Coordinates of C-alpha atoms in Angstrom, one line a residue:
M1 CA 0.0 0.0 0.0
N2 CA 1.5 3.4 -0.9
R3 CA 2.0 6.1 1.7
K4 CA -0.5 8.5 0.1
R5 CA -3.4 5.9 0.3
A6 CA -2.5 4.9 3.8
A7 CA -2.5 8.4 5.0
N8 CA -6.1 8.8 3.7
L9 CA -7.5 5.8 5.4
S10 CA -9.6 6.2 8.6
W11 CA -9.1 3.3 10.9
E12 CA -12.0 2.5 13.3
L13 CA -10.7 1.6 16.7
D14 CA -13.6 2.4 19.0
P15 CA -14.4 -1.0 20.8
N16 CA -18.2 -0.3 21.0
R17 CA -18.5 0.5 17.3
L18 CA -16.3 -2.5 16.4
R19 CA -18.4 -4.8 18.5
A20 CA -21.7 -3.5 16.9
A21 CA -20.2 -4.1 13.5
M22 CA -19.3 -7.7 14.3
V23 CA -22.7 -8.4 15.8
R24 CA -24.3 -7.2 12.6
R25 CA -22.1 -9.5 10.6
A26 CA -22.9 -12.5 12.9
E27 CA -26.6 -11.8 12.8
R28 CA -26.6 -12.1 9.0
S29 CA -25.6 -15.8 9.4
T30 CA -28.5 -16.5 11.8
E31 CA -30.6 -19.4 10.5
V32 CA -34.3 -19.4 11.1
Q33 CA -36.9 -22.2 11.1
C34 CA -40.1 -21.1 12.7
D35 CA -43.8 -21.9 12.4
L36 CA -46.2 -19.5 14.1
A37 CA -50.0 -20.3 14.2
F38 CA -52.4 -17.7 15.5
S39 CA -56.2 -17.4 15.6
A40 CA -57.8 -15.9 12.5
I41 CA -59.2 -12.8 14.1
P42 CA -59.3 -9.8 11.7
A43 CA -59.7 -7.3 14.5
L44 CA -56.2 -8.3 15.8
F45 CA -54.6 -7.4 12.4
E46 CA -52.3 -4.6 13.7
H47 CA -51.4 -6.7 16.8
Y48 CA -50.4 -9.6 14.6
V49 CA -48.4 -7.3 12.2
S50 CA -46.4 -6.0 15.2
R51 CA -45.7 -9.5 16.5
C52 CA -44.6 -10.8 13.0
E53 CA -42.4 -7.8 12.4
A54 CA -40.7 -8.5 15.7
L55 CA -40.0 -12.0 14.5
F56 CA -38.4 -10.7 11.4
E57 CA -36.4 -8.3 13.5
L58 CA -35.3 -11.1 15.8
A59 CA -34.0 -13.0 12.7
A60 CA -32.1 -9.9 11.7
R61 CA -34.1 -9.7 8.5
P62 CA -36.4 -6.7 9.0
L63 CA -38.9 -6.1 6.2
S64 CA -38.3 -3.2 3.9
G65 CA -41.1 -0.7 3.1
Q66 CA -42.3 -2.5 0.0
Q67 CA -41.9 -5.9 1.7
R68 CA -43.9 -4.7 4.7
A69 CA -46.8 -3.5 2.5
Q70 CA -46.9 -6.8 0.7
F71 CA -46.8 -8.7 4.1
R72 CA -49.7 -6.6 5.4
T73 CA -51.8 -7.4 2.3
L74 CA -51.1 -11.1 2.5
L75 CA -51.8 -11.3 6.3
S76 CA -55.1 -9.3 5.9
Q77 CA -56.2 -11.7 3.2
A78 CA -55.3 -14.8 5.3
L79 CA -57.1 -13.5 8.4
K80 CA -60.2 -12.8 6.4
T81 CA -60.2 -16.2 4.7
G82 CA -59.6 -18.0 8.0
F83 CA -62.3 -16.1 9.9
E84 CA -64.9 -16.7 7.2
A85 CA -64.0 -20.4 7.1
S86 CA -64.3 -21.3 10.8
A87 CA -64.2 -19.8 14.3
H88 CA -61.3 -22.1 15.0
A89 CA -59.2 -21.5 12.0
K90 CA -55.5 -20.5 12.4
V91 CA -53.2 -18.4 10.2
L92 CA -49.9 -20.1 9.8
L93 CA -46.7 -18.1 9.3
R94 CA -43.8 -20.3 8.2
V95 CA -40.4 -18.6 8.1
R96 CA -37.2 -20.3 6.7
S97 CA -33.7 -19.1 6.0
D98 CA -32.7 -19.4 2.4
P99 CA -29.9 -21.8 1.6
S100 CA -26.3 -20.6 2.2
P101 CA -24.5 -18.5 1.1
A102 CA -27.7 -16.4 0.8
Q103 CA -28.3 -14.2 3.8
T104 CA -32.1 -13.8 3.2
L105 CA -35.2 -15.6 4.3
S106 CA -38.5 -16.6 2.9
Y107 CA -41.9 -16.8 4.4
E108 CA -45.3 -18.3 3.6
L109 CA -48.7 -17.4 5.0
G110 CA -51.5 -20.0 4.9
V111 CA -54.7 -21.0 6.7
Q112 CA -55.3 -24.0 8.8
T113 CA -59.1 -24.7 9.0
R114 CA -60.5 -26.5 12.0
E115 CA -64.0 -27.1 13.0
I116 CA -65.5 -27.5 16.5
S117 CA -65.6 -31.3 16.0
D118 CA -61.8 -31.3 15.5
V119 CA -61.4 -29.4 18.7
Y120 CA -63.6 -31.8 20.6
A121 CA -61.8 -34.8 19.1
T122 CA -58.6 -33.7 20.8
W123 CA -60.4 -33.7 24.2
L124 CA -60.9 -37.4 23.9
R125 CA -57.3 -37.7 24.8
V126 CA -57.4 -35.5 27.8
P127 CA -56.4 -37.5 30.9
D128 CA -58.7 -35.6 33.2
S129 CA -61.8 -37.5 31.9
P130 CA -64.7 -36.9 31.6
Y131 CA -63.7 -33.5 30.2
F132 CA -67.2 -32.1 30.6
G133 CA -67.8 -33.5 34.1
A134 CA -69.6 -36.5 35.4
H135 CA -72.8 -34.9 36.8
P136 CA -75.8 -33.7 34.8
D137 CA -76.8 -30.0 34.9
A138 CA -79.0 -29.2 37.9
K139 CA -81.1 -26.8 35.8
V140 CA -81.7 -29.5 33.1
L141 CA -82.9 -32.1 35.6
H142 CA -85.1 -29.6 37.4
M143 CA -86.9 -28.6 34.2
A144 CA -87.1 -32.3 33.1
R145 CA -88.9 -33.3 36.3
E146 CA -91.7 -30.9 35.4
L147 CA -92.6 -33.0 32.4
Q148 CA -95.4 -35.5 32.4
L149 CA -94.5 -39.0 31.1
P150 CA -94.3 -40.2 28.5
A151 CA -92.3 -37.4 27.0
R152 CA -89.6 -37.0 24.3
V153 CA -86.4 -35.0 24.8
L154 CA -83.9 -33.7 22.3
D155 CA -80.4 -33.2 23.7
I156 CA -78.1 -31.4 21.2
G157 CA -74.4 -31.3 21.7
A158 CA -74.9 -34.3 24.0
G159 CA -71.2 -35.2 24.4
T160 CA -70.8 -38.5 26.1
G161 CA -74.2 -38.3 27.7
R162 CA -73.8 -36.3 30.8
N163 CA -77.4 -35.1 30.5
S164 CA -78.8 -37.6 28.1
L165 CA -78.3 -40.7 30.4
P166 CA -79.8 -39.1 33.6
L167 CA -82.8 -37.8 31.5
A168 CA -83.4 -41.3 30.2
E169 CA -83.2 -42.6 33.8
L170 CA -86.2 -40.3 34.6
G171 CA -88.2 -42.4 32.1
L172 CA -87.9 -39.9 29.2
S173 CA -87.2 -40.9 25.6
V174 CA -84.0 -39.1 24.5
D175 CA -82.7 -38.3 21.1
A176 CA -79.0 -37.3 21.7
V177 CA -77.3 -35.5 18.8
E178 CA -73.5 -35.1 18.9
L179 CA -70.9 -34.1 16.3
T180 CA -67.9 -36.0 17.6
A181 CA -67.8 -39.7 16.6
G182 CA -65.7 -40.6 19.7
F183 CA -68.3 -39.0 22.0
V184 CA -71.2 -40.8 20.2
A185 CA -69.4 -44.1 20.6
K186 CA -69.0 -43.6 24.4
L187 CA -72.6 -42.5 24.7
R188 CA -74.0 -45.5 22.9
D189 CA -71.9 -47.9 25.0
A190 CA -73.1 -46.3 28.2
A191 CA -76.7 -46.3 27.1
L192 CA -76.5 -50.0 26.1
A193 CA -74.8 -51.0 29.3
S194 CA -77.5 -49.2 31.4
E195 CA -80.4 -50.4 29.1
L196 CA -81.6 -46.8 28.7
S197 CA -83.8 -45.3 26.0
V198 CA -81.2 -43.0 24.3
N199 CA -81.1 -42.7 20.6
A200 CA -77.5 -41.5 19.9
I201 CA -77.2 -39.6 16.6
E202 CA -73.9 -38.6 15.1
G203 CA -74.1 -35.3 13.2
D204 CA -75.0 -31.6 13.3
A205 CA -78.4 -31.1 14.9
F206 CA -79.0 -28.1 12.6
D207 CA -78.4 -30.2 9.4
P208 CA -81.7 -30.7 7.6
E209 CA -80.5 -34.1 6.5
L210 CA -80.8 -35.5 10.0
A211 CA -84.5 -35.0 9.6
L212 CA -85.2 -34.4 13.2
P213 CA -89.0 -34.3 13.6
S214 CA -90.9 -31.1 14.1
D215 CA -93.4 -30.4 17.0
A216 CA -92.1 -33.6 18.6
Y217 CA -90.2 -32.7 21.8
A218 CA -91.4 -31.7 25.3
L219 CA -87.9 -30.6 26.2
L220 CA -84.9 -29.4 24.1
V221 CA -81.6 -29.3 25.9
A222 CA -78.7 -27.2 24.5
S223 CA -76.2 -27.1 27.3
E224 CA -72.9 -25.4 26.3
V225 CA -74.1 -25.2 22.7
A226 CA -75.0 -21.6 22.1
S227 CA -71.8 -20.7 24.0
S228 CA -69.5 -22.9 22.0
H229 CA -71.1 -23.5 18.6
L230 CA -72.8 -20.3 17.5
R231 CA -70.8 -17.4 16.1
D232 CA -73.1 -14.4 15.8
S233 CA -76.6 -13.0 16.1
D234 CA -77.6 -14.6 12.8
D235 CA -76.7 -18.1 14.2
L236 CA -78.6 -17.3 17.4
R237 CA -81.7 -16.4 15.4
E238 CA -81.4 -19.8 13.5
F239 CA -81.0 -21.5 16.8
F240 CA -84.2 -20.1 18.2
Q241 CA -86.0 -20.9 15.0
F242 CA -84.8 -24.5 15.2
A243 CA -86.0 -24.7 18.8
A244 CA -89.4 -23.3 17.9
D245 CA -89.8 -25.8 15.1
K246 CA -88.7 -28.9 17.1
L247 CA -90.7 -28.2 20.3
G248 CA -94.3 -29.2 20.7
R249 CA -96.8 -26.7 22.3
D250 CA -95.7 -25.8 25.9
G251 CA -92.4 -27.6 25.2
L252 CA -89.3 -26.2 27.1
L253 CA -86.0 -24.9 25.7
V254 CA -83.1 -25.0 28.2
C255 CA -79.9 -23.4 27.1
N256 CA -77.0 -21.4 28.4
V257 CA -75.6 -18.3 26.7
F258 CA -72.8 -15.8 27.5
I259 CA -74.6 -12.5 28.0
A260 CA -72.8 -9.1 28.3
R261 CA -73.5 -7.2 31.4
A262 CA -75.8 -4.2 31.0
D263 CA -73.1 -1.6 31.1
Y264 CA -70.8 -3.3 28.6
S265 CA -71.2 -3.3 24.8
P266 CA -69.1 -6.0 23.0
D267 CA -66.8 -4.5 20.5
P268 CA -65.7 -6.2 17.2
L269 CA -62.7 -7.9 18.9
A270 CA -64.9 -9.4 21.6
R271 CA -67.4 -10.6 19.0
Q272 CA -64.8 -12.1 16.7
L273 CA -62.6 -13.7 19.4
S274 CA -65.3 -15.1 21.7
P275 CA -66.4 -18.0 19.4
S276 CA -62.8 -19.2 19.0
V277 CA -62.5 -19.5 22.8
L278 CA -65.9 -21.3 23.2
S279 CA -67.5 -18.2 24.8
T280 CA -69.6 -16.6 22.1
I281 CA -70.8 -13.3 23.6
F282 CA -74.3 -11.8 23.0
S283 CA -75.9 -8.7 24.3
E284 CA -79.5 -8.5 25.8
E285 CA -80.4 -6.7 22.6
D286 CA -79.1 -9.6 20.5
L287 CA -81.2 -12.1 22.5
E288 CA -84.4 -9.9 22.1
R289 CA -83.9 -9.6 18.3
A290 CA -83.1 -13.3 17.8
Q291 CA -86.3 -14.5 19.4
R292 CA -88.6 -11.7 18.2
D293 CA -91.9 -12.9 16.6
L294 CA -91.1 -16.5 17.4
P295 CA -93.5 -18.6 19.6
L296 CA -91.0 -18.6 22.5
A297 CA -91.8 -17.0 25.9
L298 CA -88.9 -16.4 28.3
V299 CA -89.5 -18.3 31.6
S300 CA -86.2 -17.6 33.4
N301 CA -82.8 -15.9 33.0
E302 CA -80.3 -16.9 35.8
S303 CA -76.6 -17.0 36.5
C304 CA -75.4 -20.5 35.5
S305 CA -72.7 -20.7 38.1
E306 CA -74.9 -19.4 40.9
Y307 CA -77.7 -21.8 40.0
E308 CA -75.5 -24.9 39.6
K309 CA -73.5 -24.2 42.8
A310 CA -76.7 -23.8 44.8
N311 CA -78.4 -26.9 43.4
L312 CA -75.7 -29.5 42.6
P313 CA -74.6 -31.9 45.3
S314 CA -71.7 -30.5 47.2
E315 CA -69.4 -33.2 45.8
A316 CA -70.4 -32.2 42.3
W317 CA -69.3 -28.6 42.5
P318 CA -67.5 -27.4 40.6
P319 CA -68.4 -29.8 37.8
T320 CA -64.9 -29.4 36.2
S321 CA -61.7 -27.6 37.0
W322 CA -62.3 -25.2 34.2
F323 CA -66.1 -24.5 34.7
E324 CA -66.1 -21.5 37.1
P325 CA -63.5 -19.3 35.3
W326 CA -65.0 -20.2 31.9
A327 CA -68.6 -19.4 33.1
S328 CA -67.3 -16.1 34.4
G329 CA -66.1 -15.1 31.0
N330 CA -62.4 -15.6 31.7
N331 CA -61.8 -17.6 28.5
L332 CA -62.4 -14.4 26.7
F333 CA -61.1 -11.8 29.2
D334 CA -57.9 -12.9 30.8
L335 CA -58.6 -11.1 34.1
P336 CA -58.0 -11.9 37.8
G337 CA -61.6 -11.1 38.5
T338 CA -64.9 -11.4 36.7
G339 CA -65.2 -10.2 33.1
P340 CA -68.1 -8.1 31.7
C341 CA -70.1 -11.2 30.7
E342 CA -71.3 -14.4 32.3
L343 CA -72.9 -17.7 31.3
R344 CA -76.6 -17.7 32.1
W345 CA -79.3 -20.3 32.0
L346 CA -82.2 -19.3 29.7
V347 CA -85.5 -21.2 29.7
Y348 CA -88.2 -20.6 27.1
R349 CA -91.6 -22.1 26.7
R350 CA -93.0 -22.9 23.2
T351 CA -96.4 -21.0 23.0

C-alpha cells in the first residue's frame, strides 16, 4: 500500500463500534426455522403485524417498506379467509432461512381450517376425563322433572351423555345428537350398558339431512351449545327458529348463553374472538332480536354458576376444574376477577 493511500485511510478503533459491526455480521448468518400459528381474528390485524415484524427483526431480516406493504396485504387476506371459514381457523406463518450463502429468508402465509368437532376430538385424549364433568346439569334435571311421562327429549351437543343418560333414567325418551364420533361411541356404549332409551345420533343437529321431527319434543336441551357452537346473532336467530320448530306446544328450551352485562357493549374484537375460545358473547339486545316474533316465551334468566352451585350436590361442585372461570367469561377476558359477561341459563316455553 503506498504512503499516500495509507494516509487517507480512517481506521475504526472504537471498541463499541467494532463490537456492533461484528454483531451485525454475525446476525446475518442467523438461521431461522419457525412456524407461528395464531387465531384468524381480523380485529387483531395490527397486533399480529407487530408480532410478526418483531419475529423478522429477531431473525435480523427486517422487512423493507415494500416488503412490509406486501406482508400486510397477505396477512389481511389470510385473516379474512380463515375467519370466514371457521371460528377455530388458524393463520400459519412459516419462516425459513434461504440456503447458504444467501443471507435472506423466505416466508409463507397460509390458513389451517379446523371445526369445533376437530377441537372436541382432541379432548378425547385429555387424561382428566370426563372432560365435561360426570354430573348432569341441575337446571336441566329440574326442568325435566316438570314433564309428564311419556315425553320426548332432544339433547343437542350431547357429548358422552352427561345429561342424556340421567334424562333417560327419569323415564324420558331421549334423542341425543353429537358431532364428535368418539363421544357418540361412548354414549352408545353407556346407554346400552344401562339399558336406557337413548337414541345417539352422530351429526349436526341443525343439518336438515338429520330429519329431526318437528313439533315432537317436550324438552330441548342445549347445554354449552350456544356458548360454543354459535358465532353471531344470525346463528342465534337460527338456533331459536330451530327450537321453535322442534318443540311441541308448551315444550321447554333449556340453554346457556354468554350474555354481556348491561353496562358493557361487546366490540368487534370481543365478537370475533369469543367463538374461538368457546365463549360466544351476546348482548341482551341480540337475544331480544333473535327470538322476536317467534313462539317462544322467556321463563327464566339466571346465572349459570350461581344456580349450579346452589343446586348441585356438594361433591359435584364445581363440575370441572375449568367451569367456574369459563362461566365467568375468563376464557375471553384474561382477568384476575370477573369479566363483563357471564354464562346464564335461559329457559323458554313454546307457546
